[in-house]
Short mmCIF file of C-alpha atoms in Angstrom, two decimals:
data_model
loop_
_atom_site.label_atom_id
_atom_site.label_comp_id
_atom_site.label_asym_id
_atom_site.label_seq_id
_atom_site.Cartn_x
_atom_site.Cartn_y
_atom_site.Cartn_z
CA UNK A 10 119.51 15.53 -90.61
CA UNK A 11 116.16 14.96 -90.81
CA UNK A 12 113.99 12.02 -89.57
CA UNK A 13 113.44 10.84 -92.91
CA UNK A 14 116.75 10.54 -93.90
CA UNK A 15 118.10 8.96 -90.95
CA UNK A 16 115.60 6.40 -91.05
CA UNK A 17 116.84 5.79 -95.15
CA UNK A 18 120.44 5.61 -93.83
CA UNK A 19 119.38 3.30 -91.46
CA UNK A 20 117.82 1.19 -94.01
CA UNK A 21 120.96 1.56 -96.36
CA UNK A 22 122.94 0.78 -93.37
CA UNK A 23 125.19 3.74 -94.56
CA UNK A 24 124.98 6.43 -91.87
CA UNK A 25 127.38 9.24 -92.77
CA UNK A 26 130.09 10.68 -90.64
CA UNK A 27 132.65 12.75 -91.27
CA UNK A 28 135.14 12.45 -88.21
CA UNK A 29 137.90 14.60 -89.74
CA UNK A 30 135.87 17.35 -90.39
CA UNK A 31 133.88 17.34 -87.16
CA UNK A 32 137.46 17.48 -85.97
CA UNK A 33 138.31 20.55 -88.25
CA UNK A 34 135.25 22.37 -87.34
CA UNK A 35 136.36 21.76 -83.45
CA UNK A 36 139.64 23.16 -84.32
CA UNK A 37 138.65 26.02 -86.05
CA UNK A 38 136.20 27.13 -83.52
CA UNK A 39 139.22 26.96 -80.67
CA UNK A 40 141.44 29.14 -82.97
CA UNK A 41 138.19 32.37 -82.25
CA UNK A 42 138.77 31.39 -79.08
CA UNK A 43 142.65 31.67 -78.85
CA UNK A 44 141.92 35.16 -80.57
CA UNK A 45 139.22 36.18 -78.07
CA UNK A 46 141.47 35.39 -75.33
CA UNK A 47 145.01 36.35 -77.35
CA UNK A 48 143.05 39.88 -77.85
CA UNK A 49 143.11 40.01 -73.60
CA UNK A 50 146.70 38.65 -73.72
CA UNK A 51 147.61 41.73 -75.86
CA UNK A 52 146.07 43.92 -73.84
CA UNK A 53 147.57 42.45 -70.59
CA UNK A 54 150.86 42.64 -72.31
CA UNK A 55 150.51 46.26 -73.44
CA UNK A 56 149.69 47.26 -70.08
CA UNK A 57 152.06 45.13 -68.02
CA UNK A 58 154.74 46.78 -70.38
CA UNK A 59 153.54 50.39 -69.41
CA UNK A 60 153.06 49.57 -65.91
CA UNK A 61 155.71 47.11 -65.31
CA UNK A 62 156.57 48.46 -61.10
CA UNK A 63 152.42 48.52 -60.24
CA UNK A 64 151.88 44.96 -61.63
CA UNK A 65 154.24 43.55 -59.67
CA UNK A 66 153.15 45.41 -56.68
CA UNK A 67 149.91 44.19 -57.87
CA UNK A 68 150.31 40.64 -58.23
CA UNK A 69 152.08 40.29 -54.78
CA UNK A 70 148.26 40.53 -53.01
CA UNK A 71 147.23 37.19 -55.33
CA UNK A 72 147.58 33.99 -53.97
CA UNK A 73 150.43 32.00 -55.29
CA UNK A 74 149.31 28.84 -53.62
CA UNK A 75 145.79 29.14 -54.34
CA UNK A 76 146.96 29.95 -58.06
CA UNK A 77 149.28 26.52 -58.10
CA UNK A 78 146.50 24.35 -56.81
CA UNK A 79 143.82 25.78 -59.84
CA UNK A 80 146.98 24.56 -62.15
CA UNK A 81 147.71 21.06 -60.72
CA UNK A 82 143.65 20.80 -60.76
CA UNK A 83 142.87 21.99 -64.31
CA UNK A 84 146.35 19.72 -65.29
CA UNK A 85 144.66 16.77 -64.00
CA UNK A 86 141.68 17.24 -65.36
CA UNK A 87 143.12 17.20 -68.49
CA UNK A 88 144.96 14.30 -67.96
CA UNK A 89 141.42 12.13 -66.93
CA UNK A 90 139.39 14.11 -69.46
CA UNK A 91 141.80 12.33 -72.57
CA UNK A 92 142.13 9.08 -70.30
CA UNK A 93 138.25 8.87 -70.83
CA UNK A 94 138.75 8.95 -74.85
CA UNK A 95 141.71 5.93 -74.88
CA UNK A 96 139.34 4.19 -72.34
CA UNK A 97 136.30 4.41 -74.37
CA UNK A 98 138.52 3.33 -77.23
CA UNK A 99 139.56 0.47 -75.36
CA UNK A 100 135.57 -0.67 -75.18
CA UNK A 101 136.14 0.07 -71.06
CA UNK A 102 132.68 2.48 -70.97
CA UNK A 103 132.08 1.95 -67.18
CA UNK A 104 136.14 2.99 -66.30
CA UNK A 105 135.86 5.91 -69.30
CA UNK A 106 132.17 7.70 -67.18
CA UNK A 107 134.23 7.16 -63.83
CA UNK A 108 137.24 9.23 -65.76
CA UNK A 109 134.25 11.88 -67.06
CA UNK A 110 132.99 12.41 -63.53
CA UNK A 111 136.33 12.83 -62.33
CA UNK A 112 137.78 15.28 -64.77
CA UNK A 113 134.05 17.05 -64.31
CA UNK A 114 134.55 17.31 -60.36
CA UNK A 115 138.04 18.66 -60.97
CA UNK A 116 136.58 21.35 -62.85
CA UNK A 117 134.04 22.23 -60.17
CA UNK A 118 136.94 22.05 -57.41
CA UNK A 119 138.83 24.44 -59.62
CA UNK A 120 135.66 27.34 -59.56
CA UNK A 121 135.03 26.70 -55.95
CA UNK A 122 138.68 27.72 -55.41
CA UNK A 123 138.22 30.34 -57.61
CA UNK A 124 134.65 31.54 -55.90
CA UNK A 125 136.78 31.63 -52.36
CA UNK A 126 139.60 33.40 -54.22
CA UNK A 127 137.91 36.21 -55.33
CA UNK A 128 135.25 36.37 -52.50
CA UNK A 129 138.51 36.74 -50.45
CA UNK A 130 139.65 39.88 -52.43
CA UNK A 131 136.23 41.33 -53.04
CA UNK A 132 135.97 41.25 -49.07
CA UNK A 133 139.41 43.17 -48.59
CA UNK A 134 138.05 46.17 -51.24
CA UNK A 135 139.92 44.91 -54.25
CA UNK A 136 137.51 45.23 -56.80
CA UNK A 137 136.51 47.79 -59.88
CA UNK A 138 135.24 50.94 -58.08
CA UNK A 139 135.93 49.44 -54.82
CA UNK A 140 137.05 51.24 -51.83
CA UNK A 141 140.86 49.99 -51.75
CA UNK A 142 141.00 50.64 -54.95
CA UNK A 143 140.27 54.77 -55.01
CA UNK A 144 144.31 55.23 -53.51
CA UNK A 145 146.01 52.54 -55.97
CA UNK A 146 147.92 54.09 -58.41
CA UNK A 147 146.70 53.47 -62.03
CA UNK A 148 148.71 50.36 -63.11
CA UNK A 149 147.46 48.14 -60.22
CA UNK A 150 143.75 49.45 -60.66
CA UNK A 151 144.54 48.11 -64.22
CA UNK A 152 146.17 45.18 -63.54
CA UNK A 153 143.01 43.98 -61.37
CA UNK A 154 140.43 44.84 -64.16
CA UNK A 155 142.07 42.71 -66.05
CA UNK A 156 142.50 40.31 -63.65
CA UNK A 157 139.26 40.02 -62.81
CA UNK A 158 137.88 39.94 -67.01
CA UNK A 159 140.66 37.19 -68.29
CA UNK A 160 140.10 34.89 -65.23
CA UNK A 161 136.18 35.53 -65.15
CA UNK A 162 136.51 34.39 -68.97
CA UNK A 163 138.16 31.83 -68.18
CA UNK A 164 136.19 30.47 -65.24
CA UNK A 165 133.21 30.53 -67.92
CA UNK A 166 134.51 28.45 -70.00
CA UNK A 167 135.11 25.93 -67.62
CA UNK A 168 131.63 25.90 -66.90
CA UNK A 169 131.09 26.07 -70.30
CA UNK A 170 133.27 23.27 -70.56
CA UNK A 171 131.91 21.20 -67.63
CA UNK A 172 128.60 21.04 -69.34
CA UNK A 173 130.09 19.80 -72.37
CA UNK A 174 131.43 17.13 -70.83
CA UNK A 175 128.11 16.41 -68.98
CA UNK A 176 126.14 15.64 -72.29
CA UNK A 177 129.07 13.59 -73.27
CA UNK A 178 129.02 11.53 -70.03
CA UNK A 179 125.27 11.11 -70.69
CA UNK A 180 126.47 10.37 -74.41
CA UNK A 181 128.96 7.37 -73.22
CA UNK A 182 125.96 6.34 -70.66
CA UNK A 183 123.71 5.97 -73.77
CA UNK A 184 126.42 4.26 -75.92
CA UNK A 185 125.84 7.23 -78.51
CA UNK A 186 130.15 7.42 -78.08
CA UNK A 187 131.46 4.16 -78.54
CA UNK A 188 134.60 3.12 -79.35
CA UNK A 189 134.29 3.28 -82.86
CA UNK A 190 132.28 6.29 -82.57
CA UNK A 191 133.93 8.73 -80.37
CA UNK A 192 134.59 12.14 -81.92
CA UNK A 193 132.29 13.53 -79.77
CA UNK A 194 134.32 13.09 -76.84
CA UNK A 195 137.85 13.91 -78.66
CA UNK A 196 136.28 17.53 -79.69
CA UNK A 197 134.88 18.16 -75.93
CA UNK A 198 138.38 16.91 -74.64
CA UNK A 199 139.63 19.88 -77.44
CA UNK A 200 137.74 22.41 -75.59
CA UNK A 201 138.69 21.13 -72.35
CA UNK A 202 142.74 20.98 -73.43
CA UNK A 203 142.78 24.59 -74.58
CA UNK A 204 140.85 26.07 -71.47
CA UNK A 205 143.86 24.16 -69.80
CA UNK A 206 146.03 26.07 -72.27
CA UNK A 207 144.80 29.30 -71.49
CA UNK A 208 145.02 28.58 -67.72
CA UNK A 209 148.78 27.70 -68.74
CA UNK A 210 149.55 31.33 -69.40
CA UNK A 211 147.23 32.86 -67.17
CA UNK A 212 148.94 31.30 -64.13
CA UNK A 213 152.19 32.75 -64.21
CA UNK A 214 151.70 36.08 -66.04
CA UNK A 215 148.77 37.04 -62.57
CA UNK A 216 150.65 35.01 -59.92
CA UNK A 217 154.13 35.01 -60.50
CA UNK A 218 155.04 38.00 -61.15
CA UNK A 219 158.14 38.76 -58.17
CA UNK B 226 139.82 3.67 -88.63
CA UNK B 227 142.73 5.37 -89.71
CA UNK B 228 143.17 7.25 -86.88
CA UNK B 229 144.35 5.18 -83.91
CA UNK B 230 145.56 7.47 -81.21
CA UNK B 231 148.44 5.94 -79.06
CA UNK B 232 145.66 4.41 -77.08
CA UNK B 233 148.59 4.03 -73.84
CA UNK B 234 147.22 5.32 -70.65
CA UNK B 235 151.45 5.02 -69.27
CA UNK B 236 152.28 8.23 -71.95
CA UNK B 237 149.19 10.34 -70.90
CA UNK B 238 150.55 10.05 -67.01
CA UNK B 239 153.94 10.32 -68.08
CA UNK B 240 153.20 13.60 -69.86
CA UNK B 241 151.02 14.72 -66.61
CA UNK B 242 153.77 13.89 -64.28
CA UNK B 243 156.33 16.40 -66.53
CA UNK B 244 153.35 19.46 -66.52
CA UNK B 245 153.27 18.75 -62.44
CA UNK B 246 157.19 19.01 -62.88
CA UNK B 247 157.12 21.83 -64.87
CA UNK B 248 154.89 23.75 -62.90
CA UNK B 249 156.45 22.98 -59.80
CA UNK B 250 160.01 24.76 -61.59
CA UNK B 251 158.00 27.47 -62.71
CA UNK B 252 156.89 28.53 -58.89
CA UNK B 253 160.25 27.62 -57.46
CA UNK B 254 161.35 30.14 -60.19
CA UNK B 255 159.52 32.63 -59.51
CA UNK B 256 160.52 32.71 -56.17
CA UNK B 257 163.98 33.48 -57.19
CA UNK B 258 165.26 37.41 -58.33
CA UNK B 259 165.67 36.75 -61.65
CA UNK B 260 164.10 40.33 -62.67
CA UNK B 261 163.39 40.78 -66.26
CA UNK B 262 164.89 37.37 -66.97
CA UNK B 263 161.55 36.17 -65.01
CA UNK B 264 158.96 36.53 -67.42
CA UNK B 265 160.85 35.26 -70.15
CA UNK B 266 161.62 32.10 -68.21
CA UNK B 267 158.12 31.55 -67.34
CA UNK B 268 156.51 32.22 -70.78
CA UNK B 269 159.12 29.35 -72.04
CA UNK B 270 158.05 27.22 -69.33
CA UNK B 271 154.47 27.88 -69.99
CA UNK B 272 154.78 27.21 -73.97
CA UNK B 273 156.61 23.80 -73.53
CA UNK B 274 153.50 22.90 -70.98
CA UNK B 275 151.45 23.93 -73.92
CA UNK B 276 153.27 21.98 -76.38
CA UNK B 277 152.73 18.82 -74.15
CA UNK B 278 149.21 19.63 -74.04
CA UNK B 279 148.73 20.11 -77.81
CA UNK B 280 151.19 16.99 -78.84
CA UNK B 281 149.74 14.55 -76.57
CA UNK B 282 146.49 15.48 -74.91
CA UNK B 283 145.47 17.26 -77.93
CA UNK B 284 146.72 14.59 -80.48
CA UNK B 285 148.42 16.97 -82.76
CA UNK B 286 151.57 15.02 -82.78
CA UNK B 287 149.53 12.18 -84.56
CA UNK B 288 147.22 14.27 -86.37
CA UNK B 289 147.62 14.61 -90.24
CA UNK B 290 149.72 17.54 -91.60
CA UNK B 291 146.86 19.58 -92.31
CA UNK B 292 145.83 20.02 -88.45
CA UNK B 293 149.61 21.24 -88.00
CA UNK B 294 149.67 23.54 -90.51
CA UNK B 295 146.51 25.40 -89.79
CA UNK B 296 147.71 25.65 -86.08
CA UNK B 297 151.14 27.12 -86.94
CA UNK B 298 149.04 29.61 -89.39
CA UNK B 299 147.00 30.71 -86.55
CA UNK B 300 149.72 31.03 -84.07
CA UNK B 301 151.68 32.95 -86.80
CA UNK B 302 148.54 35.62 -86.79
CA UNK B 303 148.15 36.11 -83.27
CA UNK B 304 152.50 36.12 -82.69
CA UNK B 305 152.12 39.25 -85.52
CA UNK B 306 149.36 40.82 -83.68
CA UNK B 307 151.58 41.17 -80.30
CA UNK B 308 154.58 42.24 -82.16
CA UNK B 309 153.10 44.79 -84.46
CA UNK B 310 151.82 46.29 -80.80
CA UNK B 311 154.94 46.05 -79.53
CA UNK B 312 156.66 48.04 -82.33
CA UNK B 313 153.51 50.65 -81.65
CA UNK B 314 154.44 50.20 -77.79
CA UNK B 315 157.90 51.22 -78.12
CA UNK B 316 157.19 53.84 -80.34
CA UNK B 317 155.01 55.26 -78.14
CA UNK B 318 156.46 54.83 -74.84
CA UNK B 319 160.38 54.55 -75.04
CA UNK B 320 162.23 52.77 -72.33
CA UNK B 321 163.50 55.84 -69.82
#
């Protein structure tokens, strides 16, 4: 919209806003990305079906604990990230930033686990090309490629996510989301739910695999 | 407003205390030699943690139909895209 016409709204005291489809358009941007990642998922399940023995063999060298942590993390997050919506709802703006920061922090906890995580195996040789890798039959050299591209995905959109939810802290801090006006929030706390999603699925099929 | 969310923070906890549940079966699970029947139980564990996410985190439980139906649609796609590999999978590379 365009100055001038905001400033006419504003004068008409008729600003328009179209929460339902801000909503669809939210939704229909997460279904490209459950095909971007369900694209992976085939892929992981194609291989995992040809190379069922090495992927378990595989998956042994992850860490399930490390893995477990990420999950409880990214679940939490999710739980504060659609606490801040009902909060802001409820007109509590101060309690509904201190839920923002939170979910925000959980996300950054989750990637610094993640950075030690694959630091860890990087260090040991277990990466494309590296020098573990040469004598590892074919399935597990597989199984880390893809590995390392569904959780690197993944890891981006948390980032991806994390900023998000920065501009919509700065949003609630500016009263542009109040609680009348809050579909700003709901659709980042979309993109935040289905990166949890994602993690959902990613969890067991790389770390629990016995 | 016509859509009021169930504005209760005592649901969203709830619903975060079962995915901590859930994931905690889903480890001690995995622990156990279950062999194929594994991956099967932790897909189904991992889809009803998704369905708690979608209901209530996501609001689709309290959405309008339409949000439901283009949801299942999209599922629907993707579900045909795995099986019509599989078919090409089995085809391909028949179980020894």
């Amino acid at each position: 919209m365009d100055n001038e016409s905001v400033m006419e709204n504003k004068h008409t005291e008729h600003i328009h806003r179209d929460d339902v489809g801000s909503k669809m358009g939210m939704w229909l941007f997460l279904f490209t990305e459950l095909i971007l990642f369900g694209g992976m998922f085939i892929l992981y399940a194609g291989y995992r079906f040809m190379y069922a023995d090495s992927f378990r063999v595989a998956a042994m060298r992850l860490d399930t604990v490390v893995g477990t942590v990420n999950t409880i993390l990214l679940l939490t997050s999710s739980l504060t990230a659609v606490l801040s919506l009902a909060a802001i709802q409820k007109k509590q703006k101060l309690f509904s930033m201190y839920l923002l920061v939170f979910t925000i922090v959980c996300g950054g906890a989750f990637l610094i686990n993640k950075y030690f995580e694959w630091s860890t195996k990087i260090h040991h040789g277990f990466y494309p090309r590296g020098p573990e890798m040469a004598d590892l039959p074919d399935g597990e050299v597989v199984f880390y490629g893809l590995y390392y591209v569904m959780t690197g995905l993944h890891a981006l959109h948390v980032i991806v996510g994390m900023v998000f939810l920065t501009f919509m802290l700065v949003f609630v801090y500016k009263e542009k989301i109040t609680f009348d006006n809050s579909q700003k929030l709901e659709n980042a706390g979309l993109y935040w739910h289905l990166v949890d999603i994602i993690w959902i699925f990613l969890f067991p099929l790389f770390y629990l695999i016995h | 407003m016509e859509k009021t969310h169930s504005i209760n923070y005592g649901t969203y906890v709830l619903v975060w205390l079962g995915l901590v549940a859930l994931t905690t079966l889903t480890v001690a699970i995995a622990g156990l030699n279950l062999y194929s029947l594994t991956i099967i139980v932790a897909m189904a564990i991992a889809t009803t943690k998704s369905l708690l996410v979608a209901n209530y985190f996501m609001h689709v439980k309290s959405d309008s139909r339409v949000f439901k139906v283009f949801i299942v649609v999209c599922i629907v796609i993707f579900l045909t895209m795995i099986i019509l590999t599989f078919f090409d999978l089995i085809f391909r590379y028949p179980a020894k």
